PDB file of C-alpha atoms in Angstrom:
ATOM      1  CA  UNK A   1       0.000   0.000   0.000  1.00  0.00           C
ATOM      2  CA  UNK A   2       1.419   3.483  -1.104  1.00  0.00           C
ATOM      3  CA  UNK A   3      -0.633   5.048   1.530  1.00  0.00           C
ATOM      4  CA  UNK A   4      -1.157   8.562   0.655  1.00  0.00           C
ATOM      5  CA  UNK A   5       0.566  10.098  -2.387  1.00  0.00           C
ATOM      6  CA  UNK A   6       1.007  13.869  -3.156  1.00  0.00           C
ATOM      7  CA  UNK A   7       1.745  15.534  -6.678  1.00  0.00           C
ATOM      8  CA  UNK A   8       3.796  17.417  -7.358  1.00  0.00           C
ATOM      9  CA  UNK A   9       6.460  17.347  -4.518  1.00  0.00           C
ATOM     10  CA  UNK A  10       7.949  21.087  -5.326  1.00  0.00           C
ATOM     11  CA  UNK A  11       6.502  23.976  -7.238  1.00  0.00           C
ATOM     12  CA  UNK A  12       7.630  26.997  -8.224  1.00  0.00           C
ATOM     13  CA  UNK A  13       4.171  29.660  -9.356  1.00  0.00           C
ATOM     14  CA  UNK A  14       4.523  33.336 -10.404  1.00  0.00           C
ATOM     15  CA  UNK A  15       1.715  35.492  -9.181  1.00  0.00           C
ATOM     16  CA  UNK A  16      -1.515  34.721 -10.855  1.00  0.00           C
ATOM     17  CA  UNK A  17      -0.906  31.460 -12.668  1.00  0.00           C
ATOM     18  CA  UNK A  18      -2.739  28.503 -11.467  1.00  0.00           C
ATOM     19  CA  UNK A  19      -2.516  24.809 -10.210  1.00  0.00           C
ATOM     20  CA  UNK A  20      -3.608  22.098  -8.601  1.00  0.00           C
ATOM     21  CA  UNK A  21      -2.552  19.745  -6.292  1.00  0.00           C
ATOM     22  CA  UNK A  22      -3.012  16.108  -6.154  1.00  0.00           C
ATOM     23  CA  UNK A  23      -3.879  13.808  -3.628  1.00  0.00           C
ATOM     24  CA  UNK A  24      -4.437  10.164  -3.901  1.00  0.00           C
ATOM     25  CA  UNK A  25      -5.055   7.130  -0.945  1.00  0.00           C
ATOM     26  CA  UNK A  26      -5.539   3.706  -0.962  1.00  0.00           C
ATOM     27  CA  UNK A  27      -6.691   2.878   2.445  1.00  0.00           C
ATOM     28  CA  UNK A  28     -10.352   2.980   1.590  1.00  0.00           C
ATOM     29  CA  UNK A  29     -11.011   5.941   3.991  1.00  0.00           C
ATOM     30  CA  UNK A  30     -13.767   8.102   3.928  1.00  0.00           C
ATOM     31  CA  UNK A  31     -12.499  11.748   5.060  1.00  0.00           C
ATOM     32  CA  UNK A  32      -9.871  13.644   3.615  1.00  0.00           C
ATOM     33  CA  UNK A  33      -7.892  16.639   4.029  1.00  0.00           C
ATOM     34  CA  UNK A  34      -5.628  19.586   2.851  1.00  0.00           C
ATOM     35  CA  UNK A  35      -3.525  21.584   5.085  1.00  0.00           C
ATOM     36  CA  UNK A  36      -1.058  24.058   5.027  1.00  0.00           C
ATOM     37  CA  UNK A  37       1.496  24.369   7.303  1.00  0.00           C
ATOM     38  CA  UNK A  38       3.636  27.897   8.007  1.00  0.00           C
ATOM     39  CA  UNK A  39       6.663  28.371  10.174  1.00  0.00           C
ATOM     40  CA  UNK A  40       5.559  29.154  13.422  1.00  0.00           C
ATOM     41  CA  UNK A  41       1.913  28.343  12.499  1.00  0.00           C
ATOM     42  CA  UNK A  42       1.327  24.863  13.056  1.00  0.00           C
ATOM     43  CA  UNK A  43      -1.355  23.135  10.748  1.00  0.00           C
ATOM     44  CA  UNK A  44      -3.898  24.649   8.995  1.00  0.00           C
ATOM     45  CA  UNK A  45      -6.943  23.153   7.778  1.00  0.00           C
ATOM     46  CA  UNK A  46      -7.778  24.331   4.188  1.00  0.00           C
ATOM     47  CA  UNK A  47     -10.605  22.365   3.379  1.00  0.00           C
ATOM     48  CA  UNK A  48     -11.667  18.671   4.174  1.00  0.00           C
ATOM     49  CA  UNK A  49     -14.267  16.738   2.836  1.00  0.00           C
ATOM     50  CA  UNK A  50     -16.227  13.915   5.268  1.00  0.00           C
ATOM     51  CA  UNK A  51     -17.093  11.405   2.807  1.00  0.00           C
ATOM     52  CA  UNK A  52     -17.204  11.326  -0.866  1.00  0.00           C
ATOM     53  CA  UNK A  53     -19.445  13.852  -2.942  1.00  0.00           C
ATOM     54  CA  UNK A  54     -19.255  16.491   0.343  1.00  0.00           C
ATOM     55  CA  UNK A  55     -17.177  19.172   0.956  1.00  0.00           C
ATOM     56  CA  UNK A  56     -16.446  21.712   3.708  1.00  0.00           C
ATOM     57  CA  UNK A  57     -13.904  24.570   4.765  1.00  0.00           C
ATOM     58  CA  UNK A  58     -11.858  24.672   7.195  1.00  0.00           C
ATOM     59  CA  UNK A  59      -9.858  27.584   9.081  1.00  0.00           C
ATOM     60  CA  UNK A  60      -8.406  29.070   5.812  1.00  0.00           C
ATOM     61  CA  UNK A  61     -10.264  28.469   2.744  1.00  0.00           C
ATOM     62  CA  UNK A  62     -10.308  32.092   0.534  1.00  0.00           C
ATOM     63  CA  UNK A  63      -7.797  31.673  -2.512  1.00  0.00           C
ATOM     64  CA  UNK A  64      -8.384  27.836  -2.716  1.00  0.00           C
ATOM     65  CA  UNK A  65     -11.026  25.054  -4.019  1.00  0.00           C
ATOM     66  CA  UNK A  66     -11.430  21.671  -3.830  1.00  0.00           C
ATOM     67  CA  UNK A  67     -12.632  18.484  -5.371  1.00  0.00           C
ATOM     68  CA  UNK A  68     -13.335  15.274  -4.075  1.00  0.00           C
ATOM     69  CA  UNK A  69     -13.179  13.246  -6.896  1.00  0.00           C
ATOM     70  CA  UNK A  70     -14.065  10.265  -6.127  1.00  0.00           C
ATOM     71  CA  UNK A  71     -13.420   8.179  -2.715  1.00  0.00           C
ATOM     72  CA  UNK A  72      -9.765   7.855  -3.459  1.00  0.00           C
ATOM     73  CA  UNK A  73      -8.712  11.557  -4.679  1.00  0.00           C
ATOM     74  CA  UNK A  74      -9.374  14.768  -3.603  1.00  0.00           C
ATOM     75  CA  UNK A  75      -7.695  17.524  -5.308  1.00  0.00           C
ATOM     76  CA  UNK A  76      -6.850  21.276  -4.079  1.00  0.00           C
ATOM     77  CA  UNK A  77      -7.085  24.288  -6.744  1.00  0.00           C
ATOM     78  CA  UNK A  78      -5.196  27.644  -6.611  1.00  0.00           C
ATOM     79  CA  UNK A  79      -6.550  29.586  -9.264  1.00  0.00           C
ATOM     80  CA  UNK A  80      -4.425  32.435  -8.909  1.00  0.00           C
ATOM     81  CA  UNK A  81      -1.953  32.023  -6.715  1.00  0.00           C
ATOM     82  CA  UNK A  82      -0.296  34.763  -4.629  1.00  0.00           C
ATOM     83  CA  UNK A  83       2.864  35.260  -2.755  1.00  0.00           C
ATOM     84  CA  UNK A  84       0.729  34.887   0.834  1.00  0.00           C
ATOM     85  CA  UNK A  85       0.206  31.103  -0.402  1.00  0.00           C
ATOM     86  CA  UNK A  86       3.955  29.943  -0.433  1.00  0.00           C
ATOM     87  CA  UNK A  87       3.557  27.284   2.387  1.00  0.00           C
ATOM     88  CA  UNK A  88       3.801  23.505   2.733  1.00  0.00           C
ATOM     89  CA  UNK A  89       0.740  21.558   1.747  1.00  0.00           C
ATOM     90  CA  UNK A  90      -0.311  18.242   2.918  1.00  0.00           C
ATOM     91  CA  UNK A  91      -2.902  15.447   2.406  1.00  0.00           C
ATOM     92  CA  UNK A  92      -4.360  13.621   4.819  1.00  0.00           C
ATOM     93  CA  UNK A  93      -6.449  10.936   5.167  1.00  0.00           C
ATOM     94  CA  UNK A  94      -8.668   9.053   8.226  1.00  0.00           C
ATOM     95  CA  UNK A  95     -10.970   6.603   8.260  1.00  0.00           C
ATOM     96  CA  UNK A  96     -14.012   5.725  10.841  1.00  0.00           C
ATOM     97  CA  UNK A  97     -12.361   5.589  14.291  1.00  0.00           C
ATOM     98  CA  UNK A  98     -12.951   7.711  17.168  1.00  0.00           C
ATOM     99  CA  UNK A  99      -9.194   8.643  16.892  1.00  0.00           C
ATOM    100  CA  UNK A 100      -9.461  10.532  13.869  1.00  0.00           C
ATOM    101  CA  UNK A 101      -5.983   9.465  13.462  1.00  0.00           C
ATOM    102  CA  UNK A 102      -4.940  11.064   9.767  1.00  0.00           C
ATOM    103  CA  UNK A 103      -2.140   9.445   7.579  1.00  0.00           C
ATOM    104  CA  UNK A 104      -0.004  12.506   5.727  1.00  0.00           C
ATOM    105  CA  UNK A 105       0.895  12.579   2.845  1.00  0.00           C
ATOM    106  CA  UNK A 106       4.729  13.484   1.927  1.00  0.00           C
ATOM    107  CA  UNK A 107       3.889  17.247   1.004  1.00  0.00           C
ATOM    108  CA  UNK A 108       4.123  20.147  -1.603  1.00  0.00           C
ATOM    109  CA  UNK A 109       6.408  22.532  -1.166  1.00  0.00           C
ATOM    110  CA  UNK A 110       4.748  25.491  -3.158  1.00  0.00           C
ATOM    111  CA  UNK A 111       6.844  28.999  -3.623  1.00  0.00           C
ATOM    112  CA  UNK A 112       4.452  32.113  -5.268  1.00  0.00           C
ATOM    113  CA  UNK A 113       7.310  34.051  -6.635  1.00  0.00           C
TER     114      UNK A 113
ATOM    115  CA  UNK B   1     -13.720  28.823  21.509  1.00  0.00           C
ATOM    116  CA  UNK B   2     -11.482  26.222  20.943  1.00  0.00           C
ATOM    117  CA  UNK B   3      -7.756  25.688  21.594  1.00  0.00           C
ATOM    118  CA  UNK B   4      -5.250  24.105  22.245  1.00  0.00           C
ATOM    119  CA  UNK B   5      -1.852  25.550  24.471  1.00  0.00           C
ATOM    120  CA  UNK B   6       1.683  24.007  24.414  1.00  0.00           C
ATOM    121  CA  UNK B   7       5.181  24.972  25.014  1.00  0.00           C
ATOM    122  CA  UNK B   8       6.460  26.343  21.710  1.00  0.00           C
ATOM    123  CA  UNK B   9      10.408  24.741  22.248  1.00  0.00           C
ATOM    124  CA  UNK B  10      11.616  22.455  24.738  1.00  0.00           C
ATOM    125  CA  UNK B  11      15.756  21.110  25.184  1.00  0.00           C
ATOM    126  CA  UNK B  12      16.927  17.991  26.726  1.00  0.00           C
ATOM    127  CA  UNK B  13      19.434  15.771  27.007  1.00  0.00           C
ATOM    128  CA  UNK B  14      20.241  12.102  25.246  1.00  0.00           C
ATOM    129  CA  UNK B  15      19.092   9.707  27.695  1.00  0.00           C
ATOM    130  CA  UNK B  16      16.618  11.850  29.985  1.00  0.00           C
ATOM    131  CA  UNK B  17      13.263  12.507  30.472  1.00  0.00           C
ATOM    132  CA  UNK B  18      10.655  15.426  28.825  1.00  0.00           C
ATOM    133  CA  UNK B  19       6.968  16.217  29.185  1.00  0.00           C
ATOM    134  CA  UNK B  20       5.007  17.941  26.662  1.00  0.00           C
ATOM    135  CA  UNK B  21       2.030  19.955  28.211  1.00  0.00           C
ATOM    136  CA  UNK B  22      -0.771  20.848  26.152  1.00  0.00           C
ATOM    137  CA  UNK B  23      -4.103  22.324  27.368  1.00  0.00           C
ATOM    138  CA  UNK B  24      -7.203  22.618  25.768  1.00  0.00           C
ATOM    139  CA  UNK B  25      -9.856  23.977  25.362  1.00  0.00           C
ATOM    140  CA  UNK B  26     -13.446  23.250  23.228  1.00  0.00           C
ATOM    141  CA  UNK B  27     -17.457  22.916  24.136  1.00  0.00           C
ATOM    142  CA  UNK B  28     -16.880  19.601  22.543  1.00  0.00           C
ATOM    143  CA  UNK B  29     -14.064  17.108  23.354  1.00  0.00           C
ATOM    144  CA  UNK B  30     -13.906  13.191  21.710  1.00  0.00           C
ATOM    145  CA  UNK B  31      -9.962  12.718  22.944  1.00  0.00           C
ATOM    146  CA  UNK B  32      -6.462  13.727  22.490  1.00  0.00           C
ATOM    147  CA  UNK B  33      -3.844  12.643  19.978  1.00  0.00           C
ATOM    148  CA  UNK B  34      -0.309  13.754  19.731  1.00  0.00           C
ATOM    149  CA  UNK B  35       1.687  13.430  16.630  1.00  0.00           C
ATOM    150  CA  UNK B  36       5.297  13.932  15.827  1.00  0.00           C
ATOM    151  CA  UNK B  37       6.563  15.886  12.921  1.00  0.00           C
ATOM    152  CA  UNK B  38      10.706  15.911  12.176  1.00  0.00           C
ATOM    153  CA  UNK B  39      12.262  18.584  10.008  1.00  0.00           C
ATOM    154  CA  UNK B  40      11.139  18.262   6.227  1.00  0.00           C
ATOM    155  CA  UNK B  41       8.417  15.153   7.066  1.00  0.00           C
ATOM    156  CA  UNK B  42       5.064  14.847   7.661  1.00  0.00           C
ATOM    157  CA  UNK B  43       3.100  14.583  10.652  1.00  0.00           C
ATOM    158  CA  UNK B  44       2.942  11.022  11.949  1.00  0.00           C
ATOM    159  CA  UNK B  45       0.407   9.560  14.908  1.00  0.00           C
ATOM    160  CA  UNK B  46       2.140   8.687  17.591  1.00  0.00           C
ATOM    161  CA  UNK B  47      -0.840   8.084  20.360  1.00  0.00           C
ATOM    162  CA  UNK B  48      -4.858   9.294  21.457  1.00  0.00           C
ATOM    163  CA  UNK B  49      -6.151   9.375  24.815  1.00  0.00           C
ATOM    164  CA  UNK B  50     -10.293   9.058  25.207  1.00  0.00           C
ATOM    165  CA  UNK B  51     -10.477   8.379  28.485  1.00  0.00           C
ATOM    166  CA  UNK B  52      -8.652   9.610  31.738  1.00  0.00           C
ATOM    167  CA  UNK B  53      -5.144   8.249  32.908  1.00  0.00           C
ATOM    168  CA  UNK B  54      -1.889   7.165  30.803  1.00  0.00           C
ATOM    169  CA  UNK B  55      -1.663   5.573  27.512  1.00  0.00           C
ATOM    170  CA  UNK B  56       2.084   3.596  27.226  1.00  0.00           C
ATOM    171  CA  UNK B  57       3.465   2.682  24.152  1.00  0.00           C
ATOM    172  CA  UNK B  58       6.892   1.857  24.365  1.00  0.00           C
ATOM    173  CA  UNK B  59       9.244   4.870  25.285  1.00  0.00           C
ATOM    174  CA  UNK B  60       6.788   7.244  24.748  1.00  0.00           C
ATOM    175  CA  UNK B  61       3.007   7.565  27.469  1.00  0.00           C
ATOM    176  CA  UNK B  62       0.285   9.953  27.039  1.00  0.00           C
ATOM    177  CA  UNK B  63      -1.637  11.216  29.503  1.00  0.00           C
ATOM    178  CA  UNK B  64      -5.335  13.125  29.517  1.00  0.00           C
ATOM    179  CA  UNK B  65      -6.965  14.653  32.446  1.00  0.00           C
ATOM    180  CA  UNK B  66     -10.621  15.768  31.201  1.00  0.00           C
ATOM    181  CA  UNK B  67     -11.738  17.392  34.337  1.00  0.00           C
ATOM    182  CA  UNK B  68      -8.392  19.634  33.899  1.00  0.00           C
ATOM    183  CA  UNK B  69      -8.439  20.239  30.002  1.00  0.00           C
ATOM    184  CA  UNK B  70      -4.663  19.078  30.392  1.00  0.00           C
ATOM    185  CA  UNK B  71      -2.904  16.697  28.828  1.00  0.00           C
ATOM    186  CA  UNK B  72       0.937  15.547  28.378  1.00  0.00           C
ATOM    187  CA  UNK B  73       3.500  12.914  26.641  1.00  0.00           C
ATOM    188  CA  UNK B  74       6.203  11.739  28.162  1.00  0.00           C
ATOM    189  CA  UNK B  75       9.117  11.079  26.179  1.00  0.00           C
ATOM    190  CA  UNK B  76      11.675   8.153  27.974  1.00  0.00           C
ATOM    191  CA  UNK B  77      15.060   7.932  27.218  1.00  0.00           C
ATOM    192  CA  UNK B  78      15.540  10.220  24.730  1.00  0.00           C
ATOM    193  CA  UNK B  79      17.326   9.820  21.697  1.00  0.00           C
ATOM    194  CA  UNK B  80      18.469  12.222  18.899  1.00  0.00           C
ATOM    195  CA  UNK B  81      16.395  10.721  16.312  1.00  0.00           C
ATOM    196  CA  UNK B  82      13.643  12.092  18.721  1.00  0.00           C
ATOM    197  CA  UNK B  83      14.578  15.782  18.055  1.00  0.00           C
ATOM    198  CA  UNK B  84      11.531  16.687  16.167  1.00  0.00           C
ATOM    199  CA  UNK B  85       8.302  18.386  16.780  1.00  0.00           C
ATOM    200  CA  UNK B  86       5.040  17.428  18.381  1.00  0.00           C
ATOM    201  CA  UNK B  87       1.642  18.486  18.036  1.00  0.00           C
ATOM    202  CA  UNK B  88      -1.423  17.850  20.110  1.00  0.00           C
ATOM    203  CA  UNK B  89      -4.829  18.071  18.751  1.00  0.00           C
ATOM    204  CA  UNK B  90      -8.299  17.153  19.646  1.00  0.00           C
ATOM    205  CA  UNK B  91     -10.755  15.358  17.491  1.00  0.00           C
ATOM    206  CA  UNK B  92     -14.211  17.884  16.794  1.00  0.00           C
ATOM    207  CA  UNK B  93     -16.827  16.637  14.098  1.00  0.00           C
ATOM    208  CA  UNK B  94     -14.501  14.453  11.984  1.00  0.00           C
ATOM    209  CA  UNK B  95     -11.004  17.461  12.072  1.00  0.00           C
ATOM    210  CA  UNK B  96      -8.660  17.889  14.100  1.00  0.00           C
ATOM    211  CA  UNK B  97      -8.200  21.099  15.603  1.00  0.00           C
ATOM    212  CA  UNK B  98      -4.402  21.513  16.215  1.00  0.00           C
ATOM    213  CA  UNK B  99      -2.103  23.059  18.910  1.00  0.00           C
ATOM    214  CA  UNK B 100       0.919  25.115  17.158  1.00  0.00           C
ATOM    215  CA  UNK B 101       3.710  22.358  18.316  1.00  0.00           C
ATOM    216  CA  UNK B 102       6.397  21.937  20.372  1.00  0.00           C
ATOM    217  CA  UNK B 103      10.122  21.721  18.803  1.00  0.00           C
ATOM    218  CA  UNK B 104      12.014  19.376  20.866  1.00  0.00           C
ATOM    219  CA  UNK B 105      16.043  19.752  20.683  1.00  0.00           C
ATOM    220  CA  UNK B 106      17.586  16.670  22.348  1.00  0.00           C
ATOM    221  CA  UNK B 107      21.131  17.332  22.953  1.00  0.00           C
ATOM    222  CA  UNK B 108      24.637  14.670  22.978  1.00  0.00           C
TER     223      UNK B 108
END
């Protein structure tokens, strides 16, 4: 099992352009989850979506949009990215317990130049 | 509101003891994990407490008080591979609301 996988691992965006990110698991779970993680900041939930077909924000959702594609992808969208979005970005994934515990993805490390 | 409290750096030595605090505080509480996070990786469980009293799982024990809002993990003889950072965060309507981490340094 791979787990969860995150595309691409770096990026480098000028101002405006757009992208998306790409998350992927294989552990049949039903939530999933995008972060983004600042020095000092801790984590930061972007978005999250509780089961497949439903999505929901989280702390810090302007600039950003989602898709849950189906139960094994969900996907995050800049569509024009700014300088304030250079951060770390992760994927996570949990399944029914009362834990919630999440399995990360590796990361994106995106710069806005 | 909710949140969550914990030191932002702690320093030890190879071989001793440390105890991450964190408090916390929500209108709605389902337990308390703690993940650990090293430079450059990704966050990785390391335990969750539901219930009162201490959780052991190898070097490492967590510990929840609910009537306190206050929990802790202990870290046993420490090693430099555990020089990293750890997070505690409560479980609220399938997130996690997270703490901002503590950066362990474990020094030779």
């Amino acid at each position: 099992n791979a787990g969860v996988t995150q595309t691409p691992k770096f990026q480098v965006l000028k101002t405006g352009q757009s992208m998306t990110l790409q998350c992927a698991q294989d552990m049949n779970h039903n939530s999933m989850y995008w972060y983004r993680q600042d020095p000092g900041m801790g984590l930061r939930l972007i978005y999250y979506s509780a089961s497949e077909g439903t999505t929901d924000k989280g702390e810090v959702p302007n600039g950003y949009n989602v898709s849950r594609l189906n139960k094994r992808e969900f996907s995050l969208r800049l569509e024009s990215a700014a300088p304030s979005q250079t951060s770390v970005y992760f994927c996570a994934s949990s399944g029914q317990g009362a834990n919630n515990e999440q399995f990360f993805g590796p990361g994106t490390r995106l710069t806005v130049l | 509101g909710q949140s969550l409290e914990q030191p932002s750096e702690v320093t030890a030595v190879e071989g001793a003891i440390v105890q991450i605090n964190c408090t916390y505080q929500t209108s709605g509480f389902y337990g308390l994990s703690w993940y650990q996070q090293h430079d450059g990786g990704a966050p990785t469980f390391l335990s969750y407490n539901a219930l009162d009293g201490l959780e052991e799982t190898g070097r490492f024990s967590s510990f929840l008080s609910r009537s306190d809002s206050y929990g802790y993990l202990l870290l046993q003889e420490l090693q430099m591979k555990d020089s990293a950072s750890y997070f505690c965060a409560y479980g609220n309507n399938r997130k996690l609301i997270w703490g901002l981490g503590t950066s362990l340094a474990v020094n030779p």
